Coordinates of N, CA and C in Angstrom, one line a residue:
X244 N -13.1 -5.2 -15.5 CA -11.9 -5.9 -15.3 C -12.2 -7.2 -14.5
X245 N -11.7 -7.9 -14.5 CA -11.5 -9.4 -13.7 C -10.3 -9.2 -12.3
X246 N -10.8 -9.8 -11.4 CA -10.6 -9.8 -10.1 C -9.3 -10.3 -10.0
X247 N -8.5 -11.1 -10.9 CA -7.2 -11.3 -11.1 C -6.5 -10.3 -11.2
X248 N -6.6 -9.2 -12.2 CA -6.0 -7.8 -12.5 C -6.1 -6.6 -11.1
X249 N -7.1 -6.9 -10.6 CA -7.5 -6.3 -9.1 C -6.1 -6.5 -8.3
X250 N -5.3 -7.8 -8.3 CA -4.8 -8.6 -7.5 C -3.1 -7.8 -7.4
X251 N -3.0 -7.3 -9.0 CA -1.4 -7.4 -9.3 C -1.0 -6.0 -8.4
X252 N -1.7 -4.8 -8.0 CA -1.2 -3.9 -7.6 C -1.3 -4.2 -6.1
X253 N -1.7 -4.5 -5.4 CA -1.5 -5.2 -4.1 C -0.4 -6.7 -4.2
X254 N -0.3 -7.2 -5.1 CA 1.2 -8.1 -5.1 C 2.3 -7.1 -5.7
X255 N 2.3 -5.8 -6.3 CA 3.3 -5.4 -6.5 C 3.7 -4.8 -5.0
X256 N 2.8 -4.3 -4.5 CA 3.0 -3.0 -3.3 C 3.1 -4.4 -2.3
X257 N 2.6 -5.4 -1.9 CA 3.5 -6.5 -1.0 C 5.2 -6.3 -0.8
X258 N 5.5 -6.8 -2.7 CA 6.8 -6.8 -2.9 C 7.7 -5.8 -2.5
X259 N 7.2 -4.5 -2.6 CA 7.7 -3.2 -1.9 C 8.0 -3.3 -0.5
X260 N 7.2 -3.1 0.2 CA 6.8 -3.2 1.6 C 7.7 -4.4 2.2
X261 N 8.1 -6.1 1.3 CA 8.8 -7.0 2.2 C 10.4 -6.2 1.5
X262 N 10.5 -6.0 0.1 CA 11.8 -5.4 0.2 C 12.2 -4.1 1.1
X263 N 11.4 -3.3 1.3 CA 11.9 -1.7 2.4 C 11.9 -2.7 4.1
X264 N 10.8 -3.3 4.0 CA 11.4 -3.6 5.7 C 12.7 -4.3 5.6
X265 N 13.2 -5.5 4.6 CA 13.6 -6.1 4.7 C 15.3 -5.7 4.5
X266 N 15.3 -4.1 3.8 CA 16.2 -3.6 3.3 C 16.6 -2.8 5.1
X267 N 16.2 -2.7 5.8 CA 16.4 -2.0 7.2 C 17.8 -2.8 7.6
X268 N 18.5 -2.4 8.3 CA 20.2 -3.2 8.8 C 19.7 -4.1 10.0
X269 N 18.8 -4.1 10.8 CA 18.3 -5.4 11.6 C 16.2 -5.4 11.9
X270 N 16.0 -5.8 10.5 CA 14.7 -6.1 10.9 C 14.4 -6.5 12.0
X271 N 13.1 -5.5 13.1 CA 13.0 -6.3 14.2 C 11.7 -6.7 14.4
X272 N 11.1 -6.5 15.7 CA 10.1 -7.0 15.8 C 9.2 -5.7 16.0
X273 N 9.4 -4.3 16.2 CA 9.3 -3.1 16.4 C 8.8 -3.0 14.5
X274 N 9.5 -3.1 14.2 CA 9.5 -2.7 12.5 C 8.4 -3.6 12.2
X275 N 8.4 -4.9 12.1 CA 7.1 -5.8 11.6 C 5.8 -5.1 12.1
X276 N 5.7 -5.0 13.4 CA 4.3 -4.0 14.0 C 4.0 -3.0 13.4
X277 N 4.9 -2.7 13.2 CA 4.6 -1.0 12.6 C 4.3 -1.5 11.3
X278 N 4.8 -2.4 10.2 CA 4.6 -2.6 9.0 C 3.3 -2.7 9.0
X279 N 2.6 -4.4 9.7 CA 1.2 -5.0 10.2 C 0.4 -4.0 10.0
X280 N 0.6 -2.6 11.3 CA -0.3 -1.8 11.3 C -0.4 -1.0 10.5
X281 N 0.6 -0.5 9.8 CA 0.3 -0.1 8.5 C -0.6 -0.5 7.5
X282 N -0.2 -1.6 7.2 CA -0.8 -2.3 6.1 C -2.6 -2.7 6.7
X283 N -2.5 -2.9 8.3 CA -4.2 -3.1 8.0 C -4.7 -1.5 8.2
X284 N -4.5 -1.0 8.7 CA -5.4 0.3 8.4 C -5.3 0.9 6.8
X285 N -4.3 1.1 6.4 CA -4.2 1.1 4.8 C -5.8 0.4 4.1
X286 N -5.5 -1.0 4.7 CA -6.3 -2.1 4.0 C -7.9 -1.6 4.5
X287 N -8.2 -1.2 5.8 CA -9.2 -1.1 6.4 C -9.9 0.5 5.6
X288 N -8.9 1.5 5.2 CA -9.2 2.9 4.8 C -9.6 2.1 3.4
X289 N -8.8 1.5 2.3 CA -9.1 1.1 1.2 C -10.3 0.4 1.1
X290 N -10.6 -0.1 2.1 CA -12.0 -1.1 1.6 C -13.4 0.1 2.0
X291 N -13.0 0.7 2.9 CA -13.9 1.8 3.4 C -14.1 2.6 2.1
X292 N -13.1 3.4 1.6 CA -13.4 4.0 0.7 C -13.9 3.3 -1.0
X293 N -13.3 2.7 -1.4 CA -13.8 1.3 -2.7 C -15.0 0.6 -2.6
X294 N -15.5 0.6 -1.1 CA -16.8 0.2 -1.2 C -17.8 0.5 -1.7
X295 N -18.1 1.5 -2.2 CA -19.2 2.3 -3.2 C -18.6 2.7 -4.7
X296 N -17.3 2.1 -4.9 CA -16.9 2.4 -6.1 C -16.9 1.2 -6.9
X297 N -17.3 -0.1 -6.2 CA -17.5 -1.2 -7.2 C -18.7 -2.1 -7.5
X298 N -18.9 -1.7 -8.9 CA -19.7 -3.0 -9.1 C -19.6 -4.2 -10.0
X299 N -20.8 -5.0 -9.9 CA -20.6 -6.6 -10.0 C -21.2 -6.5 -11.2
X300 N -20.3 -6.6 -12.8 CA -21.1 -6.5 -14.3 C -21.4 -8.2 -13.8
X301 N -21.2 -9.1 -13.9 CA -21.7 -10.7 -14.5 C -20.7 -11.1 -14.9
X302 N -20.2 -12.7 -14.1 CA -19.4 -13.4 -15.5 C -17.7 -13.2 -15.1
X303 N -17.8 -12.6 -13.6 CA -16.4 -12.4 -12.9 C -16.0 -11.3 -13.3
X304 N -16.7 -10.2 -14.6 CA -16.0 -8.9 -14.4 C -16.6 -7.7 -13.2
X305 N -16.1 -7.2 -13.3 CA -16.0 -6.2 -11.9 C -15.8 -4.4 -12.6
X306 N -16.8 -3.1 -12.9 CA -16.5 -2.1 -12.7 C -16.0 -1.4 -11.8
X307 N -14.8 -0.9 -11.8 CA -14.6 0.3 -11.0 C -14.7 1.1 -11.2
X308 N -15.5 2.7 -10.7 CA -15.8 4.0 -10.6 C -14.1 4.4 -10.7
X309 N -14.1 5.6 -11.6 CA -13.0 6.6 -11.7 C -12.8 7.7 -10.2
X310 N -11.5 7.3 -9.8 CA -11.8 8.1 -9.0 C -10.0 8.7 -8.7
X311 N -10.0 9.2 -7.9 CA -8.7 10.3 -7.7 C -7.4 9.2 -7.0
X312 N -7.8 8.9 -5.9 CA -7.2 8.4 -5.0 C -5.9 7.4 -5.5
X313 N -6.1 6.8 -6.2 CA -5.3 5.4 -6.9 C -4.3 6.6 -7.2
X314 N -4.0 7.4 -8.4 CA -3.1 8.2 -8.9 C -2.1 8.8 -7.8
X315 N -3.0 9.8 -6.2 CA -2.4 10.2 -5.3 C -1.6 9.1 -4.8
X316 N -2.0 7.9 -4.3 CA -1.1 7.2 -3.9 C 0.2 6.7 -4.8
X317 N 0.0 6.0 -5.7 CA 1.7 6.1 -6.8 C 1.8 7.2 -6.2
X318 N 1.9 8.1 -6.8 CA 2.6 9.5 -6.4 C 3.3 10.0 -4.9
X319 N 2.2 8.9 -4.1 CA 2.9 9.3 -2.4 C 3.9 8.0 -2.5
X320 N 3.8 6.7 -3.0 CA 4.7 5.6 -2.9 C 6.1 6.4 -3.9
X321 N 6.0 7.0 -4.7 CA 7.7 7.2 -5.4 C 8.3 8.5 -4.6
X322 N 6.8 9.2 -4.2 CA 7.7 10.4 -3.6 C 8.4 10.4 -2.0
X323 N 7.4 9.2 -1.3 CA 8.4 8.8 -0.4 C 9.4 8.2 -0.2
X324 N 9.6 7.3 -1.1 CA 10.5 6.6 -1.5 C 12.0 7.6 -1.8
X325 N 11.6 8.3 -2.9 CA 12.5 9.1 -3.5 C 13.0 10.3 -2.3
X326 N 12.2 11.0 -0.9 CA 12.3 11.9 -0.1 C 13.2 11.0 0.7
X327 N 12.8 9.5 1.0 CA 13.3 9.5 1.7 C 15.5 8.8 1.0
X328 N 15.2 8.4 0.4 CA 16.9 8.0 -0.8 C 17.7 9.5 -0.1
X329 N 16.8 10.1 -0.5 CA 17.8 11.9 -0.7 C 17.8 12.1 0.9
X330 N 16.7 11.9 1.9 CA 17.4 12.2 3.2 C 18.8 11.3 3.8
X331 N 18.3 10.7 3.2 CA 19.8 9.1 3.8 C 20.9 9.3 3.6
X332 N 20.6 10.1 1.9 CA 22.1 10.0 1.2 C 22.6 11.7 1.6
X333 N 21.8 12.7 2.0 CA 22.6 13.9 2.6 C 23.1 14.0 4.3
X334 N 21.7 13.3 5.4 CA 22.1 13.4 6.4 C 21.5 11.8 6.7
X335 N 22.1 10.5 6.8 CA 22.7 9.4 6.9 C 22.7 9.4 8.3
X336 N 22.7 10.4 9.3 CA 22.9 10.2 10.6 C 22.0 9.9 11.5
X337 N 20.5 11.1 10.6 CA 19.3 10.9 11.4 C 18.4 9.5 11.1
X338 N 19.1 8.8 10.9 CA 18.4 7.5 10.6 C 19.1 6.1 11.5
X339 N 20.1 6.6 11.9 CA 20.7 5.7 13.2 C 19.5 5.3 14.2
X340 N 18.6 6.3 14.5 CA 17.4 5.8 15.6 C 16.5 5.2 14.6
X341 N 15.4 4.5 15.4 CA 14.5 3.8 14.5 C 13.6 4.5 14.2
X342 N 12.7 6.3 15.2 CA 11.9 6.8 14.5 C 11.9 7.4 13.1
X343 N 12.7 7.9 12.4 CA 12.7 8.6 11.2 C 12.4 6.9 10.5
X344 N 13.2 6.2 10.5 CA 12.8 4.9 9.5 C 11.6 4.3 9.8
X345 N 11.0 4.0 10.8 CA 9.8 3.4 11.1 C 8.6 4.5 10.8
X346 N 9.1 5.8 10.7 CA 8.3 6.8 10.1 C 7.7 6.5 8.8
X347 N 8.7 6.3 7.8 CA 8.6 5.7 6.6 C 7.7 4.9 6.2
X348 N 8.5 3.4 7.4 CA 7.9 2.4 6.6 C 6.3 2.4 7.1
X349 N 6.0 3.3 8.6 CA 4.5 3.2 8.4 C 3.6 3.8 7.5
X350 N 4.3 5.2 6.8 CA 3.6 5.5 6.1 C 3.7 5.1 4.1
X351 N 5.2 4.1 4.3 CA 4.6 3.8 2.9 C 3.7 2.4 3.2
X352 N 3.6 1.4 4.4 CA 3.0 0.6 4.3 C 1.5 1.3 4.2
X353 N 0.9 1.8 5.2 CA -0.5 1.9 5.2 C -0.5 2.6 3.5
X354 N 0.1 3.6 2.7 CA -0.3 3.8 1.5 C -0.4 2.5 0.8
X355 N 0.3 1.3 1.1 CA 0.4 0.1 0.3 C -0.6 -0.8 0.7
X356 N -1.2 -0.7 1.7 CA -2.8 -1.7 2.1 C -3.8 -1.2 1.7
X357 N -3.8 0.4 1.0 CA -4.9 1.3 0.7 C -6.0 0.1 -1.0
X358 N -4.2 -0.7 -1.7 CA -4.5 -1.3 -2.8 C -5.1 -2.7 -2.5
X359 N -4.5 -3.3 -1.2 CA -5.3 -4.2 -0.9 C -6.9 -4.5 0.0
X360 N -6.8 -3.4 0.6 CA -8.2 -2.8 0.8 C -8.9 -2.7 -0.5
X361 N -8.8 -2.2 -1.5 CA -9.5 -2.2 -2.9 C -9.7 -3.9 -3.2
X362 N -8.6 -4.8 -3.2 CA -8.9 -6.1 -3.1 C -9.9 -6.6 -2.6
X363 N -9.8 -6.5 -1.2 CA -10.9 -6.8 -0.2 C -12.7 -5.9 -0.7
X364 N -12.5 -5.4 -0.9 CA -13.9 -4.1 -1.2 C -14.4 -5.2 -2.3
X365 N -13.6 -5.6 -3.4 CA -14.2 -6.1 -4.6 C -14.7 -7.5 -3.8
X366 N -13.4 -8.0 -3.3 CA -14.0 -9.7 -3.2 C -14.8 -9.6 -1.9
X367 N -15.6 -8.6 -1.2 CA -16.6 -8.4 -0.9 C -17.9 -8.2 -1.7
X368 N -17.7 -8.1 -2.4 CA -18.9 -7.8 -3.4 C -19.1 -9.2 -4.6
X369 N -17.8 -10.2 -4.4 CA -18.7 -11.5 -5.3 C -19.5 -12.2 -4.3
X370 N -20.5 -12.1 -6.1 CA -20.9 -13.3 -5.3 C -21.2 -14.4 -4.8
X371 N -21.4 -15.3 -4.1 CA -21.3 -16.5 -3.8 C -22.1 -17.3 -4.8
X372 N -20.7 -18.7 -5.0 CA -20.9 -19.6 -6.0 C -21.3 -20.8 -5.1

């Protein structure tokens, strides 16, 4: 694949990440941190792990090795998402404090830097023009 296609699931999971913070009733500056951190250890786990899964065919394509991890995460992005819809909409109350929500958003952000870490792993590995 080409390094452009690498790009779209880390701009999709961006888009995520600025709509859930941004969907909070007063984005603060507590929430941004937590996102940040999220997203670079995500990013720092993903490049850790993708680093031995990519190589350089010639010509700007790029193999990636089959591996598990990609699938687990969708699966943890809808299912948190989806756990967390259904806690809001039955007990609505426990979300008045910021830890249950900032719970969330750190754990869907660092799942969401896991794809840009894969970013980073690849555009680690071109080579220099």
């Amino acid at each position: 694949m080409t390094f452009w296609r690498v790009l779209i699931t880390p701009f999709i999971c961006a888009v995520f990440v600025l709509m859930r913070f941004f969907r909070e009733p007063l984005p603060n500056v507590l929430g941004l941190q937590v996102a940040l951190f999220g997203v670079m250890l995500g990013c720092f786990i993903g490049a850790l792990y993708q680093r031995g899964r990519v190589e350089v065919i010639g010509g700007g394509f790029y193999r990636l090795k089959g591996e598990w991890l990609t699938l687990v995460l969708y699966l943890a992005l809808f299912i948190i998402a989806y756990a967390e819809g259904v806690w809001r909409a039955v007990t609505p109350d426990t979300f008045e404090g910021p830890l249950l929500s900032l719970s969330f958003l750190f754990i869907f952000c660092s799942s969401a830097g896991v794809f840009c870490g894969r970013s980073i792993a690849i555009l680690g590995k071109t080579p220099a023009r």
